[in-house]
């Protein structure tokens, strides 16, 4: 029979998983728009619950046992508080207004669109990436090297750009797919092909799970605007939005793409553990389970123990380290603090200097900084800002205001990093406030241009003149799109 503390762990963990399932079934705008973080929250919920229930379990990174305890109810409550603003801001009434304001203007067949331009430039860039990797003669997958070693010592500038900005590129591709679906009522599978090509490249360059998860998640964000059309049509049937907005062929292609992502991620993880790190036999599964079930939440659980069990809350010390005197101010200072409190010196400095940090950071850094009481207000406010920025992305995609949608994502990315790794010091960087200013300018300009029937980044770029250009555009443009354009 289950003990009370076990029930106190299982019930909130199960409730959160069911809540996310509800979002996927009936609130796809939230599910797709915030999928990048929802997936992490689900994973960390499972990880924290495992430590609470199976503890004490050995953590090789922290060199100590963690668990059992009641960290799961607190973390799940923090996740619910984070998502409350999304339920309020992205409610069906607001989404319905945005859908009615949707820009559905198609481009004539003789017009070169921004989607055509993006596809052409992206194809050239991906071709260069692959050729440059082959030219350098060192493919990490085959020579069994770590991805960061390849990036720092062998790879070219194009690869380094993809590592840093690849998620934004995937978002722009998703934006083109969503806009094409809204305007032409068909999925532009050219971009699914581009995404698949980039995923294969990341596999070849030694990336593991995080790259595939990030690229796919950012690609899905703009599709929340497509799902918005179905969400406003109430239905008791779960996942009704999939059948209403996507044809059987579309669903099959997307399922195949998801299967590719899962297969590449699994192969990449296996290759890293066996071929790169040299684990064998039972060591492989032992290391895999530790990385999956212990490492994502080990620092969060130790932080819970420090604050809620031992009552060791030192906000002045935390603030001083995070914003004034960190080990490396140019990086995320939250893991630095949590690692310092967990494993001490000199191990923390050695890891940070080597470019390695432990996983986790949210919501524990809010508890560390604001304490067990005031942290809930800040969690709610943080979630409200993230929800408003997500709403700008959905609204911008529907209305064809691509600059605003992209800049909103660029600003939201700072919050993504805070939810993934607890980063808070991004708000002290001047360039981040420049991004906020750029978003404000984009919103103002596109609002005023829309009043005149104009666009800052128009869907129709230019008219095609001459038979050679016409043939070239017809070659790169899907036939289905040509049939529905008018």
Tab-separated table of N, CA, C and O in Angstrom, residues 165-268:
chain	number	residue	atom	x	y	z
A	165	UNK	N	22.274	29.906	-33.977
A	165	UNK	CA	21.007	30.485	-34.445
A	165	UNK	C	20.112	29.493	-35.181
A	165	UNK	O	19.089	29.902	-35.755
A	166	UNK	N	20.453	28.217	-35.164
A	166	UNK	CA	19.663	27.237	-35.908
A	166	UNK	C	18.207	27.180	-35.484
A	166	UNK	O	17.318	26.980	-36.312
A	167	UNK	N	17.937	27.379	-34.202
A	167	UNK	CA	16.549	27.346	-33.720
A	167	UNK	C	15.726	28.477	-34.323
A	167	UNK	O	14.544	28.294	-34.648
A	168	UNK	N	16.338	29.641	-34.491
A	168	UNK	CA	15.621	30.770	-35.096
A	168	UNK	C	15.355	30.508	-36.574
A	168	UNK	O	14.314	30.902	-37.106
A	169	UNK	N	16.303	29.844	-37.236
A	169	UNK	CA	16.093	29.466	-38.630
A	169	UNK	C	14.924	28.487	-38.736
A	169	UNK	O	14.065	28.631	-39.617
A	170	UNK	N	14.875	27.510	-37.831
A	170	UNK	CA	13.768	26.551	-37.831
A	170	UNK	C	12.444	27.256	-37.569
A	170	UNK	O	11.412	26.909	-38.163
A	171	UNK	N	12.452	28.253	-36.685
A	171	UNK	CA	11.226	29.015	-36.429
A	171	UNK	C	10.763	29.735	-37.699
A	171	UNK	O	9.566	29.740	-38.013
A	172	UNK	N	11.694	30.345	-38.414
A	172	UNK	CA	11.322	31.061	-39.644
A	172	UNK	C	10.757	30.094	-40.681
A	172	UNK	O	9.790	30.417	-41.377
A	173	UNK	N	11.338	28.916	-40.788
A	173	UNK	CA	10.778	27.908	-41.684
A	173	UNK	C	9.355	27.547	-41.262
A	173	UNK	O	8.458	27.436	-42.109
A	174	UNK	N	9.149	27.351	-39.963
A	174	UNK	CA	7.805	27.063	-39.476
A	174	UNK	C	6.840	28.195	-39.758
A	174	UNK	O	5.658	27.973	-40.052
A	175	UNK	N	7.347	29.426	-39.680
A	175	UNK	CA	6.531	30.593	-39.981
A	175	UNK	C	6.091	30.579	-41.437
A	175	UNK	O	4.946	30.926	-41.772
A	176	UNK	N	6.975	30.181	-42.346
A	176	UNK	CA	6.634	30.078	-43.760
A	176	UNK	C	5.607	28.973	-44.001
A	176	UNK	O	4.688	29.111	-44.813
A	177	UNK	N	5.740	27.848	-43.282
A	177	UNK	CA	4.782	26.760	-43.420
A	177	UNK	C	3.398	27.205	-42.936
A	177	UNK	O	2.380	26.981	-43.602
A	178	UNK	N	3.369	27.841	-41.760
A	178	UNK	CA	2.084	28.293	-41.213
A	178	UNK	C	1.434	29.322	-42.127
A	178	UNK	O	0.218	29.251	-42.384
A	179	UNK	N	2.208	30.274	-42.614
A	179	UNK	CA	1.657	31.309	-43.497
A	179	UNK	C	1.171	30.708	-44.806
A	179	UNK	O	0.121	31.105	-45.329
A	180	UNK	N	1.917	29.747	-45.339
A	180	UNK	CA	1.473	29.089	-46.560
A	180	UNK	C	0.172	28.333	-46.351
A	180	UNK	O	-0.704	28.324	-47.219
A	181	UNK	N	0.024	27.717	-45.186
A	181	UNK	CA	-1.215	26.992	-44.887
A	181	UNK	C	-2.383	27.959	-44.750
A	181	UNK	O	-3.503	27.685	-45.226
A	182	UNK	N	-2.165	29.096	-44.129
A	182	UNK	CA	-3.229	30.071	-43.946
A	182	UNK	C	-3.629	30.718	-45.266
A	182	UNK	O	-4.806	31.019	-45.489
A	183	UNK	N	-2.663	30.922	-46.146
A	183	UNK	CA	-2.947	31.613	-47.406
A	183	UNK	C	-3.373	30.653	-48.517
A	183	UNK	O	-4.241	30.964	-49.323
A	184	UNK	N	-2.732	29.502	-48.607
A	184	UNK	CA	-2.946	28.601	-49.738
A	184	UNK	C	-3.682	27.320	-49.368
A	184	UNK	O	-3.913	26.471	-50.215
A	185	UNK	N	-4.005	27.160	-48.076
A	185	UNK	CA	-4.729	25.989	-47.585
A	185	UNK	C	-4.000	24.689	-47.898
A	185	UNK	O	-4.612	23.649	-48.171
A	186	UNK	N	-2.678	24.719	-47.903
A	186	UNK	CA	-1.877	23.514	-48.113
A	186	UNK	C	-0.565	23.655	-47.348
A	186	UNK	O	-0.103	24.769	-47.096
A	187	UNK	N	0.000	22.528	-46.968
A	187	UNK	CA	1.267	22.517	-46.252
A	187	UNK	C	2.414	22.562	-47.251
A	187	UNK	O	2.453	21.785	-48.203
A	188	UNK	N	3.329	23.475	-47.038
A	188	UNK	CA	4.491	23.609	-47.907
A	188	UNK	C	5.565	22.643	-47.409
A	188	UNK	O	6.361	22.965	-46.529
A	189	UNK	N	5.598	21.456	-48.016
A	189	UNK	CA	6.510	20.424	-47.538
A	189	UNK	C	7.960	20.671	-47.955
A	189	UNK	O	8.849	19.888	-47.578
A	190	UNK	N	8.196	21.730	-48.692
A	190	UNK	CA	9.591	22.085	-48.970
A	190	UNK	C	10.333	22.322	-47.665
A	190	UNK	O	11.506	21.947	-47.515
A	191	UNK	N	9.642	22.925	-46.714
A	191	UNK	CA	10.298	23.277	-45.457
A	191	UNK	C	10.439	22.083	-44.531
A	191	UNK	O	11.351	22.040	-43.705
A	192	UNK	N	9.550	21.112	-44.669
A	192	UNK	CA	9.732	19.861	-43.938
A	192	UNK	C	11.003	19.176	-44.430
A	192	UNK	O	11.781	18.621	-43.645
A	193	UNK	N	11.227	19.266	-45.738
A	193	UNK	CA	12.460	18.721	-46.311
A	193	UNK	C	13.696	19.453	-45.823
A	193	UNK	O	14.724	18.830	-45.529
A	194	UNK	N	13.603	20.784	-45.725
A	194	UNK	CA	14.733	21.558	-45.207
A	194	UNK	C	15.032	21.177	-43.761
A	194	UNK	O	16.202	21.011	-43.380
A	195	UNK	N	13.983	21.046	-42.954
A	195	UNK	CA	14.173	20.675	-41.560
A	195	UNK	C	14.798	19.291	-41.448
A	195	UNK	O	15.715	19.075	-40.637
A	196	UNK	N	14.319	18.350	-42.252
A	196	UNK	CA	14.879	16.998	-42.230
A	196	UNK	C	16.353	17.019	-42.604
A	196	UNK	O	17.177	16.318	-41.998
A	197	UNK	N	16.704	17.822	-43.605
A	197	UNK	CA	18.105	17.932	-44.026
A	197	UNK	C	18.968	18.496	-42.906
A	197	UNK	O	20.082	18.003	-42.640
A	198	UNK	N	18.471	19.530	-42.235
A	198	UNK	CA	19.233	20.126	-41.136
A	198	UNK	C	19.380	19.141	-39.980
A	198	UNK	O	20.436	19.071	-39.338
A	199	UNK	N	18.334	18.353	-39.701
A	199	UNK	CA	18.413	17.361	-38.637
A	199	UNK	C	19.462	16.294	-38.952
A	199	UNK	O	20.234	15.872	-38.070
A	200	UNK	N	19.508	15.863	-40.205
A	200	UNK	CA	20.528	14.887	-40.608
A	200	UNK	C	21.917	15.492	-40.460
A	200	UNK	O	22.861	14.832	-39.993
A	201	UNK	N	22.060	16.761	-40.829
A	201	UNK	CA	23.357	17.433	-40.668
A	201	UNK	C	23.761	17.490	-39.198
A	201	UNK	O	24.922	17.231	-38.847
A	202	UNK	N	22.820	17.825	-38.318
A	202	UNK	CA	23.125	17.883	-36.897
A	202	UNK	C	23.497	16.496	-36.367
A	202	UNK	O	24.350	16.365	-35.486
A	203	UNK	N	22.887	15.462	-36.923
A	203	UNK	CA	23.234	14.098	-36.542
A	203	UNK	C	24.667	13.781	-36.954
A	203	UNK	O	25.455	13.225	-36.172
A	204	UNK	N	25.022	14.153	-38.163
A	204	UNK	CA	26.384	13.918	-38.659
A	204	UNK	C	27.425	14.693	-37.855
A	204	UNK	O	28.556	14.223	-37.674
A	205	UNK	N	27.034	15.874	-37.370
A	205	UNK	CA	27.997	16.709	-36.643
A	205	UNK	C	28.074	16.370	-35.158
A	205	UNK	O	28.644	17.130	-34.382
A	206	UNK	N	27.493	15.225	-34.762
A	206	UNK	CA	27.692	14.719	-33.416
A	206	UNK	C	26.720	15.205	-32.371
A	206	UNK	O	26.937	14.978	-31.175
A	207	UNK	N	25.641	15.876	-32.767
A	207	UNK	CA	24.677	16.373	-31.791
A	207	UNK	C	23.850	15.230	-31.228
A	207	UNK	O	23.634	14.202	-31.881
A	208	UNK	N	23.371	15.460	-30.010
A	208	UNK	CA	22.547	14.456	-29.358
A	208	UNK	C	21.102	14.940	-29.330
A	208	UNK	O	20.642	15.593	-30.247
A	209	UNK	N	20.399	14.657	-28.284
A	209	UNK	CA	18.961	14.908	-28.224
A	209	UNK	C	18.589	16.376	-28.301
A	209	UNK	O	17.637	16.766	-28.988
A	210	UNK	N	19.329	17.247	-27.605
A	210	UNK	CA	18.912	18.641	-27.440
A	210	UNK	C	18.749	19.367	-28.762
A	210	UNK	O	17.827	20.176	-28.926
A	211	UNK	N	19.621	19.116	-29.722
A	211	UNK	CA	19.537	19.805	-31.016
A	211	UNK	C	18.258	19.428	-31.758
A	211	UNK	O	17.572	20.292	-32.322
A	212	UNK	N	17.915	18.148	-31.769
A	212	UNK	CA	16.719	17.695	-32.471
A	212	UNK	C	15.451	18.229	-31.790
A	212	UNK	O	14.512	18.670	-32.452
A	213	UNK	N	15.449	18.179	-30.486
A	213	UNK	CA	14.309	18.673	-29.710
A	213	UNK	C	14.119	20.175	-29.920
A	213	UNK	O	12.998	20.659	-30.123
A	214	UNK	N	15.210	20.928	-29.920
A	214	UNK	CA	15.123	22.375	-30.075
A	214	UNK	C	14.649	22.759	-31.471
A	214	UNK	O	13.745	23.585	-31.631
A	215	UNK	N	15.234	22.170	-32.498
A	215	UNK	CA	14.867	22.520	-33.870
A	215	UNK	C	13.410	22.179	-34.151
A	215	UNK	O	12.679	22.977	-34.749
A	216	UNK	N	12.975	20.994	-33.729
A	216	UNK	CA	11.585	20.606	-33.959
A	216	UNK	C	10.626	21.510	-33.195
A	216	UNK	O	9.598	21.940	-33.729
A	217	UNK	N	10.960	21.831	-31.951
A	217	UNK	CA	10.079	22.666	-31.125
A	217	UNK	C	9.905	24.055	-31.733
A	217	UNK	O	8.783	24.573	-31.795
A	218	UNK	N	10.980	24.675	-32.167
A	218	UNK	CA	10.892	26.016	-32.738
A	218	UNK	C	10.170	25.993	-34.079
A	218	UNK	O	9.487	26.954	-34.435
A	219	UNK	N	10.304	24.909	-34.826
A	219	UNK	CA	9.580	24.760	-36.084
A	219	UNK	C	8.070	24.698	-35.832
A	219	UNK	O	7.267	25.193	-36.633
A	220	UNK	N	7.668	24.099	-34.702
A	220	UNK	CA	6.248	23.916	-34.397
A	220	UNK	C	5.579	25.184	-33.876
A	220	UNK	O	4.358	25.327	-33.993
A	221	UNK	N	6.347	26.093	-33.282
A	221	UNK	CA	5.747	27.261	-32.625
A	221	UNK	C	4.790	28.025	-33.540
A	221	UNK	O	3.651	28.305	-33.146
A	222	UNK	N	5.182	28.396	-34.773
A	222	UNK	CA	4.244	29.156	-35.624
A	222	UNK	C	3.015	28.358	-36.030
A	222	UNK	O	1.979	28.955	-36.361
A	223	UNK	N	3.102	27.026	-36.003
A	223	UNK	CA	1.942	26.226	-36.375
A	223	UNK	C	0.804	26.363	-35.367
A	223	UNK	O	-0.317	25.922	-35.624
A	224	UNK	N	1.095	26.968	-34.226
A	224	UNK	CA	0.021	27.268	-33.273
A	224	UNK	C	-1.009	28.196	-33.895
A	224	UNK	O	-2.190	28.157	-33.533
A	225	UNK	N	-0.581	29.028	-34.857
A	225	UNK	CA	-1.516	29.921	-35.549
A	225	UNK	C	-2.459	29.131	-36.446
A	225	UNK	O	-3.631	29.493	-36.607
A	226	UNK	N	-1.971	28.060	-37.040
A	226	UNK	CA	-2.827	27.195	-37.858
A	226	UNK	C	-3.843	26.478	-36.969
A	226	UNK	O	-5.031	26.400	-37.281
A	227	UNK	N	-3.355	25.960	-35.842
A	227	UNK	CA	-4.242	25.262	-34.904
A	227	UNK	C	-5.285	26.188	-34.315
A	227	UNK	O	-6.368	25.735	-33.903
A	228	UNK	N	-4.997	27.497	-34.281
A	228	UNK	CA	-5.941	28.458	-33.707
A	228	UNK	C	-7.263	28.456	-34.457
A	228	UNK	O	-8.330	28.676	-33.867
A	229	UNK	N	-7.225	28.183	-35.743
A	229	UNK	CA	-8.455	28.178	-36.540
A	229	UNK	C	-9.415	27.089	-36.087
A	229	UNK	O	-10.631	27.268	-36.114
A	230	UNK	N	-8.848	25.950	-35.680
A	230	UNK	CA	-9.697	24.842	-35.233
A	230	UNK	C	-10.075	24.982	-33.770
A	230	UNK	O	-11.162	24.550	-33.364
A	231	UNK	N	-9.190	25.579	-32.966
A	231	UNK	CA	-9.461	25.662	-31.530
A	231	UNK	C	-10.706	26.481	-31.236
A	231	UNK	O	-11.439	26.193	-30.290
A	232	UNK	N	-10.965	27.508	-32.056
A	232	UNK	CA	-12.117	28.363	-31.777
A	232	UNK	C	-13.434	27.678	-32.127
A	232	UNK	O	-14.503	28.144	-31.741
A	233	UNK	N	-13.370	26.557	-32.863
A	233	UNK	CA	-14.568	25.765	-33.149
A	233	UNK	C	-14.667	24.687	-32.091
A	233	UNK	O	-14.016	23.653	-32.169
A	234	UNK	N	-15.444	24.919	-31.081
A	234	UNK	CA	-15.526	24.039	-29.928
A	234	UNK	C	-15.969	22.633	-30.334
A	234	UNK	O	-16.858	22.455	-31.169
A	235	UNK	N	-15.311	21.659	-29.716
A	235	UNK	CA	-15.658	20.267	-29.969
A	235	UNK	C	-15.288	19.447	-28.743
A	235	UNK	O	-14.295	19.722	-28.071
A	236	UNK	N	-16.092	18.433	-28.462
A	236	UNK	CA	-15.812	17.541	-27.340
A	236	UNK	C	-14.862	16.425	-27.726
A	236	UNK	O	-14.410	15.662	-26.873
A	237	UNK	N	-14.542	16.351	-29.004
A	237	UNK	CA	-13.651	15.303	-29.500
A	237	UNK	C	-12.201	15.718	-29.257
A	237	UNK	O	-11.768	16.767	-29.735
A	238	UNK	N	-11.427	14.938	-28.519
A	238	UNK	CA	-10.028	15.307	-28.283
A	238	UNK	C	-9.220	15.283	-29.577
A	238	UNK	O	-9.460	14.469	-30.463
A	239	UNK	N	-8.299	16.215	-29.688
A	239	UNK	CA	-7.413	16.342	-30.847
A	239	UNK	C	-8.183	16.600	-32.146
A	239	UNK	O	-7.714	16.271	-33.234
A	240	UNK	N	-9.378	17.187	-32.017
A	240	UNK	CA	-10.164	17.463	-33.219
A	240	UNK	C	-9.460	18.429	-34.157
A	240	UNK	O	-9.694	18.423	-35.362
A	241	UNK	N	-8.595	19.275	-33.597
A	241	UNK	CA	-7.907	20.290	-34.405
A	241	UNK	C	-6.981	19.677	-35.449
A	241	UNK	O	-6.749	20.287	-36.509
A	242	UNK	N	-6.489	18.489	-35.185
A	242	UNK	CA	-5.585	17.858	-36.153
A	242	UNK	C	-6.342	17.491	-37.423
A	242	UNK	O	-5.920	17.799	-38.541
A	243	UNK	N	-7.504	16.844	-37.257
A	243	UNK	CA	-8.280	16.450	-38.424
A	243	UNK	C	-8.884	17.615	-39.173
A	243	UNK	O	-9.091	17.540	-40.390
A	244	UNK	N	-9.169	18.703	-38.461
A	244	UNK	CA	-9.809	19.848	-39.116
A	244	UNK	C	-8.814	20.691	-39.918
A	244	UNK	O	-9.177	21.288	-40.923
A	245	UNK	N	-7.588	20.770	-39.464
A	245	UNK	CA	-6.624	21.660	-40.110
A	245	UNK	C	-5.594	20.954	-40.978
A	245	UNK	O	-4.890	21.596	-41.727
A	246	UNK	N	-5.523	19.634	-40.886
A	246	UNK	CA	-4.513	18.910	-41.658
A	246	UNK	C	-5.151	17.726	-42.362
A	246	UNK	O	-5.947	16.989	-41.775
A	247	UNK	N	-4.777	17.532	-43.626
A	247	UNK	CA	-5.283	16.413	-44.393
A	247	UNK	C	-4.531	15.140	-44.016
A	247	UNK	O	-3.486	15.184	-43.373
A	248	UNK	N	-5.063	14.000	-44.479
A	248	UNK	CA	-4.442	12.716	-44.151
A	248	UNK	C	-3.001	12.666	-44.650
A	248	UNK	O	-2.106	12.159	-43.967
A	249	UNK	N	-2.764	13.226	-45.834
A	249	UNK	CA	-1.400	13.234	-46.385
A	249	UNK	C	-0.482	14.100	-45.532
A	249	UNK	O	0.683	13.754	-45.287
A	250	UNK	N	-1.012	15.233	-45.081
A	250	UNK	CA	-0.219	16.117	-44.232
A	250	UNK	C	0.156	15.433	-42.920
A	250	UNK	O	1.306	15.505	-42.472
A	251	UNK	N	-0.825	14.750	-42.326
A	251	UNK	CA	-0.591	14.069	-41.051
A	251	UNK	C	0.444	12.963	-41.227
A	251	UNK	O	1.330	12.776	-40.385
A	252	UNK	N	0.341	12.231	-42.349
A	252	UNK	CA	1.294	11.140	-42.601
A	252	UNK	C	2.717	11.677	-42.758
A	252	UNK	O	3.672	11.107	-42.224
A	253	UNK	N	2.848	12.791	-43.483
A	253	UNK	CA	4.172	13.378	-43.684
A	253	UNK	C	4.744	13.899	-42.375
A	253	UNK	O	5.937	13.737	-42.088
A	254	UNK	N	3.920	14.525	-41.566
A	254	UNK	CA	4.405	15.050	-40.295
A	254	UNK	C	4.744	13.919	-39.326
A	254	UNK	O	5.704	14.018	-38.555
A	255	UNK	N	3.967	12.833	-39.380
A	255	UNK	CA	4.273	11.679	-38.540
A	255	UNK	C	5.603	11.061	-38.946
A	255	UNK	O	6.402	10.649	-38.094
A	256	UNK	N	5.853	11.019	-40.260
A	256	UNK	CA	7.127	10.491	-40.742
A	256	UNK	C	8.285	11.384	-40.292
A	256	UNK	O	9.360	10.889	-39.918
A	257	UNK	N	8.059	12.701	-40.312
A	257	UNK	CA	9.095	13.630	-39.859
A	257	UNK	C	9.381	13.449	-38.373
A	257	UNK	O	10.537	13.470	-37.941
A	258	UNK	N	8.311	13.259	-37.577
A	258	UNK	CA	8.491	13.028	-36.143
A	258	UNK	C	9.238	11.724	-35.904
A	258	UNK	O	10.115	11.655	-35.022
A	259	UNK	N	8.914	10.692	-36.683
A	259	UNK	CA	9.617	9.416	-36.548
A	259	UNK	C	11.097	9.580	-36.869
A	259	UNK	O	11.962	8.967	-36.220
A	260	UNK	N	11.401	10.423	-37.866
A	260	UNK	CA	12.801	10.693	-38.213
A	260	UNK	C	13.527	11.357	-37.054
A	260	UNK	O	14.658	10.991	-36.715
A	261	UNK	N	12.872	12.326	-36.428
A	261	UNK	CA	13.482	13.023	-35.295
A	261	UNK	C	13.774	12.040	-34.161
A	261	UNK	O	14.871	12.039	-33.584
A	262	UNK	N	12.806	11.188	-33.846
A	262	UNK	CA	12.972	10.227	-32.758
A	262	UNK	C	14.096	9.245	-33.080
A	262	UNK	O	14.947	8.936	-32.228
A	263	UNK	N	14.120	8.762	-34.331
A	263	UNK	CA	15.153	7.802	-34.731
A	263	UNK	C	16.547	8.427	-34.679
A	263	UNK	O	17.498	7.807	-34.173
A	264	UNK	N	16.677	9.655	-35.179
A	264	UNK	CA	17.976	10.327	-35.161
A	264	UNK	C	18.433	10.606	-33.733
A	264	UNK	O	19.610	10.426	-33.394
A	265	UNK	N	17.495	11.066	-32.889
A	265	UNK	CA	17.853	11.359	-31.503
A	265	UNK	C	18.298	10.101	-30.773
A	265	UNK	O	19.303	10.108	-30.039
A	266	UNK	N	17.568	8.991	-30.970
A	266	UNK	CA	17.933	7.739	-30.311
A	266	UNK	C	19.294	7.240	-30.790
A	266	UNK	O	20.142	6.813	-29.983
A	267	UNK	N	19.514	7.308	-32.105
A	267	UNK	CA	20.799	6.869	-32.654
A	267	UNK	C	21.936	7.764	-32.173
A	267	UNK	O	23.043	7.278	-31.887
A	268	UNK	N	21.673	9.062	-32.078
A	268	UNK	CA	22.705	9.999	-31.633
A	268	UNK	C	23.091	9.750	-30.183
A	268	UNK	O	24.273	9.794	-29.817
